[in-house]
XYZ file of C-alpha atoms in Angstrom:
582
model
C 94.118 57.822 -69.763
C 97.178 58.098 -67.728
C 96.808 58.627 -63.952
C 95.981 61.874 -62.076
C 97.480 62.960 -58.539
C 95.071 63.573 -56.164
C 95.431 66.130 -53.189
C 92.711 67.084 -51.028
C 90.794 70.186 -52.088
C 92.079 72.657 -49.063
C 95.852 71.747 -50.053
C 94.894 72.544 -53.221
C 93.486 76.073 -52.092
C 96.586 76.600 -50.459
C 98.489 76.209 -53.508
C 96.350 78.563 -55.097
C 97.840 81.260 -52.545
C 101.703 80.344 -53.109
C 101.271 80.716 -56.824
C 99.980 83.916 -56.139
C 102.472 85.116 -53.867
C 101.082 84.524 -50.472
C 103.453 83.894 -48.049
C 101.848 84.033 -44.751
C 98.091 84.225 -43.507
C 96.619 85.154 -40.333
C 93.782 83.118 -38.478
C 92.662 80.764 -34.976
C 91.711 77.350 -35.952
C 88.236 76.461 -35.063
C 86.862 72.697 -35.080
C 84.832 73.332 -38.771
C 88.613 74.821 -40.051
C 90.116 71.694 -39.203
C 90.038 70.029 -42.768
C 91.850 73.587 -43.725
C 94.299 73.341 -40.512
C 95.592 70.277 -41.913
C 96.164 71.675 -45.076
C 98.317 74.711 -43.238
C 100.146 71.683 -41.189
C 101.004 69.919 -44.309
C 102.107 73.164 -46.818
C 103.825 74.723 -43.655
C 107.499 74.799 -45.168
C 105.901 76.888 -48.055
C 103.264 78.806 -46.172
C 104.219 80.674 -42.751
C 100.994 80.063 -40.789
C 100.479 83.123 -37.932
C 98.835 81.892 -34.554
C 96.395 84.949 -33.298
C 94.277 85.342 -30.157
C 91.663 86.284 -31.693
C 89.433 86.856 -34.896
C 89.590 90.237 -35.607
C 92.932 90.703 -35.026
C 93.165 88.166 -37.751
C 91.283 90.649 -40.045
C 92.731 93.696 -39.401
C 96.438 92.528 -39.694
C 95.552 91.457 -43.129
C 94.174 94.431 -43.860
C 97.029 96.454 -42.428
C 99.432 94.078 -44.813
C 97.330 94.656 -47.862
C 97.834 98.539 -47.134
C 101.323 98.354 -46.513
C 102.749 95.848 -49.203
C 99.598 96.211 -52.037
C 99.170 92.296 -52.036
C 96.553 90.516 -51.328
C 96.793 89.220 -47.905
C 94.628 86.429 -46.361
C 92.724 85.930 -43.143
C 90.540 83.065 -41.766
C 87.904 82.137 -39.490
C 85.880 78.848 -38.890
C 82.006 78.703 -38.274
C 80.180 81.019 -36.651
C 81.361 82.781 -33.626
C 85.063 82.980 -35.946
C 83.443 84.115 -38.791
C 81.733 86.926 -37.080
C 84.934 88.070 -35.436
C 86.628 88.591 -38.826
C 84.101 91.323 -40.013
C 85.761 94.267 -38.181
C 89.097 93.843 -40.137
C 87.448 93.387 -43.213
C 85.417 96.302 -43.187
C 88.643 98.247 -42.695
C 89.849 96.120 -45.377
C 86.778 97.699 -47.561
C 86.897 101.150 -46.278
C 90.146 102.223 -47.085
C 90.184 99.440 -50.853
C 92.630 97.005 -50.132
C 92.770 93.535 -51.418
C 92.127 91.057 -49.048
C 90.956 86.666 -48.638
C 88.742 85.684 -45.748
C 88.465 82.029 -45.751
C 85.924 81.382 -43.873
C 84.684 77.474 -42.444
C 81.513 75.905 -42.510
C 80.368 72.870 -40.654
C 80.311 69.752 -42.817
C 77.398 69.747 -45.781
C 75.824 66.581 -43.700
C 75.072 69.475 -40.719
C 74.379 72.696 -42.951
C 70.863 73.807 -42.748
C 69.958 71.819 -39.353
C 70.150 73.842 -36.667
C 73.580 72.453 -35.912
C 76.009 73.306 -33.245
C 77.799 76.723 -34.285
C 76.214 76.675 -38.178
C 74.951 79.645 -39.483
C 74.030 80.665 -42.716
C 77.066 82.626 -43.203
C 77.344 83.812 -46.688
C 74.573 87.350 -45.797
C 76.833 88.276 -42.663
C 79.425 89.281 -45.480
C 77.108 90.269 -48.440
C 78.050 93.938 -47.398
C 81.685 93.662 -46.704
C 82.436 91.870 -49.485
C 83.182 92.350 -53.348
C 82.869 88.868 -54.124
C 80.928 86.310 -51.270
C 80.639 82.519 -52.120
C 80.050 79.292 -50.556
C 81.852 75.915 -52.183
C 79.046 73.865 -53.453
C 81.733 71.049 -54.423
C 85.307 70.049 -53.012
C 86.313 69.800 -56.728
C 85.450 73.796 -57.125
C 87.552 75.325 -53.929
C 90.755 75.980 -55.873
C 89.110 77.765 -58.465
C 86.855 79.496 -56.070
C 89.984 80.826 -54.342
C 91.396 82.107 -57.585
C 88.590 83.727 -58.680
C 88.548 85.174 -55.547
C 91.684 86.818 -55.605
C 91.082 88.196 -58.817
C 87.963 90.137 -57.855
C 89.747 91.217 -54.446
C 92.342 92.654 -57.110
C 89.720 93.991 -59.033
C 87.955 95.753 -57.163
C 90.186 96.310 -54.144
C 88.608 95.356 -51.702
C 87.009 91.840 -49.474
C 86.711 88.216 -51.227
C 85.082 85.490 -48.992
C 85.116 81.721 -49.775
C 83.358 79.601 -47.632
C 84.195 75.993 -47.279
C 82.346 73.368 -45.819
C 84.916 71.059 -43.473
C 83.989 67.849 -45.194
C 85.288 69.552 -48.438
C 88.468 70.383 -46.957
C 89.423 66.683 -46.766
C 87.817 65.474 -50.011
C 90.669 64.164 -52.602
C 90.253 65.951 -56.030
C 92.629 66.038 -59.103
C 95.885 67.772 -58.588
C 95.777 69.645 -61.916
C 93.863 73.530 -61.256
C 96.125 75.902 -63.057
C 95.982 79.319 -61.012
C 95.585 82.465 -63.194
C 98.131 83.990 -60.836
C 100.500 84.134 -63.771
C 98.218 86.360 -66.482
C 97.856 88.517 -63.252
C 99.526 92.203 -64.585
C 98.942 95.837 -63.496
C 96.010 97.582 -64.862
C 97.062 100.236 -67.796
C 95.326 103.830 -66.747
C 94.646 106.237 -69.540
C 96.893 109.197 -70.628
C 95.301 112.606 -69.850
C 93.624 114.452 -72.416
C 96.388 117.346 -73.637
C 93.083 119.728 -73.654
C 92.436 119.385 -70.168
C 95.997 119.359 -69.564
C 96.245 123.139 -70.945
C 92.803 124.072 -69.268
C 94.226 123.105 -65.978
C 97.461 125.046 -66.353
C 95.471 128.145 -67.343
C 93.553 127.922 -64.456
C 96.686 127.471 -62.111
C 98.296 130.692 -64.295
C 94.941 132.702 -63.362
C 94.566 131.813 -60.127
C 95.474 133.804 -57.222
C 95.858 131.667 -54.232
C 95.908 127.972 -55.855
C 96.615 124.710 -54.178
C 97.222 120.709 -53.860
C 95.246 118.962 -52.149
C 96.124 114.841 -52.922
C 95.285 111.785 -51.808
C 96.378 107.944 -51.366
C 95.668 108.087 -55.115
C 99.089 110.149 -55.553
C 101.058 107.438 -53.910
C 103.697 107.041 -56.933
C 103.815 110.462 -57.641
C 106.004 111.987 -54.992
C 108.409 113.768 -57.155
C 105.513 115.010 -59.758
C 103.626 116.762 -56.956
C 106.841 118.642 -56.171
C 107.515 119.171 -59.396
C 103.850 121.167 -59.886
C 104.724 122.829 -56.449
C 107.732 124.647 -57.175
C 106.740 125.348 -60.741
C 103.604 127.045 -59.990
C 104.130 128.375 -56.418
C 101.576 125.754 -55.167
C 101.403 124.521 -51.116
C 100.459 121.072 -50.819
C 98.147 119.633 -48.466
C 97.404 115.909 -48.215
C 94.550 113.386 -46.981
C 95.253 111.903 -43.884
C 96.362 108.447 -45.675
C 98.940 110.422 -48.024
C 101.230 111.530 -45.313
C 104.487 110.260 -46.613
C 104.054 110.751 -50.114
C 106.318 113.358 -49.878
C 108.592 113.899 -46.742
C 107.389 116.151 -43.765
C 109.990 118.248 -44.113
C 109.785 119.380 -47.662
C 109.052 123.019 -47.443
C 105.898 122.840 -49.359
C 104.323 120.137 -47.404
C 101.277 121.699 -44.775
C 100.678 118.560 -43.952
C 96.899 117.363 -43.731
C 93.809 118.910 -43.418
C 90.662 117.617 -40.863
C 90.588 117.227 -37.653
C 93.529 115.369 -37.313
C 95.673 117.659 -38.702
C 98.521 120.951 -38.335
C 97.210 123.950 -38.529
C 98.768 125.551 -41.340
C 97.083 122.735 -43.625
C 93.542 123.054 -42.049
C 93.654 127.017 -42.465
C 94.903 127.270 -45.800
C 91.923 125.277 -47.503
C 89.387 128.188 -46.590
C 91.674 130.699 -48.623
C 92.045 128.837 -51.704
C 90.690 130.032 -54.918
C 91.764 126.850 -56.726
C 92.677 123.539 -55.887
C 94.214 120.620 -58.006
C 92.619 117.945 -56.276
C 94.670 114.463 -56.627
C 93.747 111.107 -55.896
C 91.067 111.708 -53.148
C 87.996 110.472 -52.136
C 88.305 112.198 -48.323
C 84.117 112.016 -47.034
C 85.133 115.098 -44.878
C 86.808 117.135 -47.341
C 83.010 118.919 -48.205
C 83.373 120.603 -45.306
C 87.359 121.254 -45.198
C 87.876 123.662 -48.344
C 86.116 127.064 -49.654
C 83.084 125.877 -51.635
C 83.366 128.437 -54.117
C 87.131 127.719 -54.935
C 87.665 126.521 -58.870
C 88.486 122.079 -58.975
C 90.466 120.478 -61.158
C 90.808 116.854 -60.675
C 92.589 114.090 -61.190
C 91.711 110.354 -61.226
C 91.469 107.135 -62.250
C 87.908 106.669 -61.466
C 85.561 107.901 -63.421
C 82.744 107.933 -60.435
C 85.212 110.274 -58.406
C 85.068 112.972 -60.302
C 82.819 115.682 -59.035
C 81.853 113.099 -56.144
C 83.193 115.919 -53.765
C 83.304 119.149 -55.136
C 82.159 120.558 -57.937
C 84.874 120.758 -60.308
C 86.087 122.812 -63.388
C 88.153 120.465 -65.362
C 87.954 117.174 -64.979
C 91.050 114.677 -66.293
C 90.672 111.004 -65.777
C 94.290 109.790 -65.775
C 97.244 108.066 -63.800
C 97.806 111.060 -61.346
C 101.894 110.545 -62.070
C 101.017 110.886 -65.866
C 98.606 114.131 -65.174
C 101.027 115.825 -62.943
C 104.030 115.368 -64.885
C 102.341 117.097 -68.393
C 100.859 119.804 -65.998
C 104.373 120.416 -64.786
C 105.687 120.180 -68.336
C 103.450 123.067 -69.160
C 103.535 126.677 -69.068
C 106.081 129.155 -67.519
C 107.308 129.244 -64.242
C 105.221 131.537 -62.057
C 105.939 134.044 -59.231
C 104.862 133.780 -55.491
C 101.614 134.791 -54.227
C 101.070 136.641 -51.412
C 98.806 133.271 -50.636
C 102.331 130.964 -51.211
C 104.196 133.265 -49.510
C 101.610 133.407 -46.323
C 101.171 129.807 -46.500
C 104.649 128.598 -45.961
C 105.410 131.214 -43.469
C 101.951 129.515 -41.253
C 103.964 126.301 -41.504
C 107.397 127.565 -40.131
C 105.352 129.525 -37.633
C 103.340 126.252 -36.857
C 106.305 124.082 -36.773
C 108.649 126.504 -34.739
C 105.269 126.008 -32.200
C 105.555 122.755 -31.910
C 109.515 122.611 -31.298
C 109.274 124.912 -28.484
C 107.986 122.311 -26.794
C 109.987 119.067 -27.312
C 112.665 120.156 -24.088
C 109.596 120.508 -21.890
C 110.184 117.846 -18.767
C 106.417 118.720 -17.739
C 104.753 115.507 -15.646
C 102.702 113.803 -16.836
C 104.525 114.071 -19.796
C 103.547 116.464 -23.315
C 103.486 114.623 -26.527
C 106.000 116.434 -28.118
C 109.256 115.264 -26.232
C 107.819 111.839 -26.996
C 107.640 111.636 -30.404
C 110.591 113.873 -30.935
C 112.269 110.752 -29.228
C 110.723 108.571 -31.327
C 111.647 110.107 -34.638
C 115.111 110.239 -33.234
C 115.101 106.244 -32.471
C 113.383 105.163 -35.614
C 115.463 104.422 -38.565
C 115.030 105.403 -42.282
C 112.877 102.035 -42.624
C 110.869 102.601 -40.039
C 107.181 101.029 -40.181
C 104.347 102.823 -38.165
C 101.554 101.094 -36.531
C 99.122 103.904 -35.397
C 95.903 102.821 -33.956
C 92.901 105.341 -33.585
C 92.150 107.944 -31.404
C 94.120 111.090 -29.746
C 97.240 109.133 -31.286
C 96.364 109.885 -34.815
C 96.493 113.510 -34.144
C 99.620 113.267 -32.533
C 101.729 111.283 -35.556
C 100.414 113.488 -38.045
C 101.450 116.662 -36.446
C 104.747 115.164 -34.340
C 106.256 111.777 -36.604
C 108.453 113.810 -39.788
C 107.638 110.852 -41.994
C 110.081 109.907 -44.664
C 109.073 108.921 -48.052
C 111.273 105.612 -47.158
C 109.374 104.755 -43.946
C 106.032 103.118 -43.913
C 102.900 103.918 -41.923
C 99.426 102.460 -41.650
C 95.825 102.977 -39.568
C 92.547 102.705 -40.229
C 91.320 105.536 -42.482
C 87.985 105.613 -43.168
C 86.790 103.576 -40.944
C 88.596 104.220 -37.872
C 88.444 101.371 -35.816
C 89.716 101.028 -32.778
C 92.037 98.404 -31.255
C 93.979 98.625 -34.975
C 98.165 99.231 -33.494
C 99.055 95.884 -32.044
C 97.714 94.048 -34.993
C 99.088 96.403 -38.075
C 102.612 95.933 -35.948
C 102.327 92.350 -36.437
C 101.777 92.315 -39.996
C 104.401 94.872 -40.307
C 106.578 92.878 -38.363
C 105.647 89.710 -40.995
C 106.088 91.049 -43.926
C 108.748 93.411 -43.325
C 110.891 91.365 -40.712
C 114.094 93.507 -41.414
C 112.421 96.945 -40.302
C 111.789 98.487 -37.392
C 108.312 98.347 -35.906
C 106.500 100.965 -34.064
C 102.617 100.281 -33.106
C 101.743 103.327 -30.914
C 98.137 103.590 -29.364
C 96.100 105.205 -26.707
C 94.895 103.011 -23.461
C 91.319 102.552 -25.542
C 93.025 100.924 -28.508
C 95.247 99.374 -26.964
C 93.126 97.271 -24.734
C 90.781 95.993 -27.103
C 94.019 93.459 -28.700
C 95.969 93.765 -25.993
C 96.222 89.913 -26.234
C 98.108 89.727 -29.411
C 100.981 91.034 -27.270
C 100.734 87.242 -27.106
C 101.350 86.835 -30.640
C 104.350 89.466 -30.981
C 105.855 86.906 -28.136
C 105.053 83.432 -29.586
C 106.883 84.801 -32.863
C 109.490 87.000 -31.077
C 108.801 89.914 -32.824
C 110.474 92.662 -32.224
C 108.209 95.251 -31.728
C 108.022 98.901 -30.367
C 105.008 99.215 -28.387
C 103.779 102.408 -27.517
C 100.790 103.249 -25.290
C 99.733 106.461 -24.335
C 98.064 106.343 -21.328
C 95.815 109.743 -19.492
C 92.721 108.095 -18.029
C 90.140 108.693 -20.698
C 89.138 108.024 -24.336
C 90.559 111.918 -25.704
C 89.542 111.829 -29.039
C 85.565 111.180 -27.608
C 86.471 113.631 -24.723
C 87.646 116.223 -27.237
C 84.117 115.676 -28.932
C 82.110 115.659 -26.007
C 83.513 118.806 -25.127
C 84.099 120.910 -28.227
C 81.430 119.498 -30.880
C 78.675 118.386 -28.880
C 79.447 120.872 -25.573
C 78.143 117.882 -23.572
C 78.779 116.623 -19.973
C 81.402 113.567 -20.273
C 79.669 110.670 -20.282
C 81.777 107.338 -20.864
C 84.993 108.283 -21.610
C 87.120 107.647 -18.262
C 89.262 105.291 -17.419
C 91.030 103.520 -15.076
C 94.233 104.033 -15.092
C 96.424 100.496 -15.868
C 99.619 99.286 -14.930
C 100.517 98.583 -19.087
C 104.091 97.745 -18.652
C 103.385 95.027 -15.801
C 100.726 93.714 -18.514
C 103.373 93.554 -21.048
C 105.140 91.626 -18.486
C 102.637 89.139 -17.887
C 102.230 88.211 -21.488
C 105.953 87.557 -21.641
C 107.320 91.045 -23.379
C 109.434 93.781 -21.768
C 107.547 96.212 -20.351
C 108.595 99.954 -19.582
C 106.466 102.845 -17.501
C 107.343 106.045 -18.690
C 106.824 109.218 -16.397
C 109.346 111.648 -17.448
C 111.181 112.231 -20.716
C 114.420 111.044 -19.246
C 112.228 107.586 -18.422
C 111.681 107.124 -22.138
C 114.978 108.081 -23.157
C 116.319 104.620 -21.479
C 113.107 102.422 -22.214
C 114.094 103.202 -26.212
C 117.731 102.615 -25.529
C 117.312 99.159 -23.512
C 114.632 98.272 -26.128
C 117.361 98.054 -28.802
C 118.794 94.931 -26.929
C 115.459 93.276 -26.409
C 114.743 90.475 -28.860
C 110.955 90.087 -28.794
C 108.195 92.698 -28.232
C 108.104 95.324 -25.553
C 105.393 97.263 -23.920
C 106.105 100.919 -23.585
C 103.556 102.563 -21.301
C 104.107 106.862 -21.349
C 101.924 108.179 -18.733
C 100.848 111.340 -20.689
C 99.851 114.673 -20.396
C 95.519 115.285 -19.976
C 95.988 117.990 -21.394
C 94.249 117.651 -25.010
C 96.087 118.287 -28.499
C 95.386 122.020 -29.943
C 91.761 121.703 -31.983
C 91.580 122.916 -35.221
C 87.718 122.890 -35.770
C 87.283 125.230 -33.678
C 90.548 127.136 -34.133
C 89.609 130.477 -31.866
C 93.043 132.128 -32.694
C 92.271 135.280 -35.215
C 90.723 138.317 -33.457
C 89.844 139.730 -36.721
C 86.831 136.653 -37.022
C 86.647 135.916 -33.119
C 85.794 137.195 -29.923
C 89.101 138.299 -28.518
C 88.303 136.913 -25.058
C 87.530 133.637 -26.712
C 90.715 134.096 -28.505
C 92.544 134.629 -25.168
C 90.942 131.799 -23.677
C 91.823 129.959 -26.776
C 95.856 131.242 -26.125
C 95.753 130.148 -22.757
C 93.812 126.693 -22.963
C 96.673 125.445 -25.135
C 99.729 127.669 -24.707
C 99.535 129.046 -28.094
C 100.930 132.360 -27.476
C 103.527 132.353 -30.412
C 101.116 131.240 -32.868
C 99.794 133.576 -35.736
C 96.408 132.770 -37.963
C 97.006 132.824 -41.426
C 95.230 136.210 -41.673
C 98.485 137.792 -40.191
C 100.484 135.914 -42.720
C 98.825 136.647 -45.527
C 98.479 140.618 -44.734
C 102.566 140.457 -44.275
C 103.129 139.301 -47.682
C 100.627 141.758 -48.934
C 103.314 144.540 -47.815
């Protein structure tokens, strides 16, 4: 029998990755990793290996680059106090169904099960996070462990862990695992059914005041949604995650709907009588529409239909296949009085906001801000956006092209998610722009990846937004709860000197004309840079409790409503909609 190569069994792992396209993975070595560190040394001209300060970080920028390239991306973490720190990425990871590796370490087999120095048993800590959770039992099975791996993360979108014992790492096995990264192929979704197809479209034809509401789910399907928009006088409205499907400005476009979102989108939901629902699995959209409006939905998963609402018409389907034969359908209709009102919310909502971006208030409004940041961004712009106050604010100020890219952490909303989404962006897209933006909360929890944007001189735009307190939590406190603040201030930070210290440029921001030249310097600056806007208290306009039509509200609380956040020019969708009754 003729000779076999040997390699040892984390090479061989590695390998695995590279056929499957990995290019890069994110982790901090740990002394039960080392067996895998050596591995990373010795594939490093095929594998880029990325040096963070911490765990989690780790995590969360591979689940930022699963989000923004649809890849499987990989993170690791050796025994015990590592392995811990990697859960908070991957449940972000598992939240919002993106493909992503943990490798996690393991002390050697001769120490499992002891009591030894930093062992654990390791593999229940991620029997909730994960889709697929194993331990090597023998060197010889790590490459196909890491295979299989990647094939359930595909699956089922969402967390594979592989745990490897270090002694396994080292162990020599045959050089001859063939990956399956090659049979690998897009799954095939089914065509919709041509009779719910024509039950749909005679729902749209009866309805009165119909809408779009779509999800991540619609991601590809861009031009079908405005297709369906136009044809049948439809607004759209989108999840959070789906901002950028189609571009901010398109006419039809309300934005989202939530808490995070512009009015017009938020209002509109309660006045529907129909809605094709796209692509969406939003927890919060029970309470964000009119329960007795008519569903039809679209998706790919069967268990999604009716999860939400109850619904009319159900059509399991690509959602670029169902939109594109409910556009082909039918005749053109006429606007409603409920189109008509609609888009005339958004200009009114949009003129709102505009009125404010030459304000040169101190501390500085939001608006002027972002206007200047949409001004300095390019067409390939990637977004970082952590959680918090901030999320509000790039939903309602960013105009998102359909050629830029955003992420943040959707469903599960952790905090501390800018500085390491940036980094990934930065990665895997080192030819764009980078933007993480962030409130002072976020941003200090990885504040010391700064660290890593310098080691790797990566050009990044970072944003904090700093007013003293945690706002979204405030905003809670205040509005949902009506409770005295309790935890939410802060004290307020020198950022920029931070940035500084860490080795990045840092800018302090107090007036518009302040971040005017911190954007144009930034331009020349080859590594990262700290941006610290000292902003506004003031809180962003709430639209759960949106006190603006007398018709439904106490008109004091109305005018206390006005005056809280200057919203004098703005009209509820009541007024709209009785001006296109006319």
């Amino acid at each position: 029998m003729a000779d076999v190569n040997m390699i040892n069994a984390s090479d061989a792992a590695l390998k695995v990755l590279e056929d499957w396209g990995v290019k890069h993975l994110y982790g901090l070595p740990g002394g039960s990793f080392d067996s895998t560190m050596n591995a990373i040394h010795n594939r490093k001209d095929t594998i880029k290996y990325i040096q963070v300060r911490h765990e989690e970080v780790g995590a969360l920028a591979a689940a930022a680059d699963a989000k923004l390239t649809g890849k499987i991306a990989v993170t690791f973490g050796s025994a015990g106090p590592g392995a811990v720190h990697l859960l908070n990425g991957l449940y972000d990871a598992k939240h919002d169904h993106v493909p992503v590796l943990a490798i996690v370490a393991q002390v050697p087999t001769s120490r499992m099960n002891i009591d030894f120095f930093q062992a654990m048993d390791e593999e229940p800590m991620f029997s909730d996070v994960a889709v697929w959770n194993r331990i090597a039992m023998t060197a010889k099975s790590v490459p196909g462990m890491i295979d299989e791996a990647i094939r359930q993360a595909y699956k089922h979108s969402g967390v594979s862990v592989v745990t490897i014992p270090k002694d396994f790492g080292w162990t020599p096995i045959p050089d001859n695992f063939v990956s399956n990264a090659e049979n690998h192929v897009d799954p095939i979704y089914p065509d919709p059914d041509p009779k719910a197809i024509d039950e749909a479209v005679e729902l749209i034809k009866n309805a009165k005041a119909p809408m779009v509401y779509f999800g991540i789910g619609a991601k590809k399907a861009g031009a079908e949604l405005k297709a369906v928009a136009e044809k049948f006088k439809m607004p759209l409205v989108s999840s959070v995650l789906a901002k950028g499907v189609v571009e901010d400005e398109y006419e039809n476009y309300l934005g989202s709907t939530g808490r995070v979102a512009p009015k017009p989108g938020v209002e509109i939901g309660f006045g529907t009588d129909l809605i094709l629902w796209v692509g969406n699995d939003v927890p919060f959209s029970i309470f964000l529409f009119n329960r007795r409006a008519k569903v039809i939905q679209i998706d790919i998963d069967n268990e999604k239909l009716g999860k939400r609402h109850k619904i009319e018409v159900p059509i399991l389907a690509d959602a670029k296949k169902a939109l594109a034969a409910i556009a082909a359908k039918g005749d053109e209709l006429q606007p409603t009085p409920f189109y008509k009102a609609a888009l005339a919310d958004r200009k009114n909502w949009r003129d709102w906001q505009d009125s404010f971006k030459s304000n040169t208030d101190v501390p500085v409004r939001p608006e002027p801000i972002f206007d200047l940041i949409n001004k300095d961004a390019s067409d390939k712009a990637v977004y970082a956006i952590d959680v918090g106050n901030v999320n509000i604010n790039f939903m309602r100020l960013i105009d998102l092209k359909t050629t830029q890219k955003w992420t943040t952490s959707g469903q599960y909303a952790t905090m501390g998610y800018g500085i390491p989404a940036a980094i990934a962006a930065k990665t895997s897209y080192p030819d764009r722009d980078v933007y993480s933006l962030s409130g002072e909360g976020g941003f200090a929890m990885t504040v010391e990846d700064i660290l890593t944007q310098v080691k790797y001189q990566q050009h990044i735009i970072n944003v904090v937004f700093s007013n003293e307190t945690l706002g979204f939590i405030e905003a809670e406190q205040r509005d949902d709860s009506k409770q005295p603040l309790s935890g939410v201030d802060l004290i307020d930070t020198d950022w920029a000197t931070v940035g500084k210290g860490m080795g990045a440029k840092g800018y302090t921001v107090r007036t518009v004309d302040d971040m005017k030249n911190a954007l144009a310097d930034a331009k020349n600056v080859k590594g990262p840079v700290v941006i610290d806007v000292k902003l506004t208290h003031e809180m962003p306009l709430t639209t759960e409790h949106l006190d603006i039509d007398p018709n439904f509200t106490d008109p004091e609380k109305v005018k206390a409503f006005v005056e809280k956040y200057q919203a004098q020019d703005l009209k509820p969708f009541g007024y709209f909609m009785k001006e296109a009754q006319k």
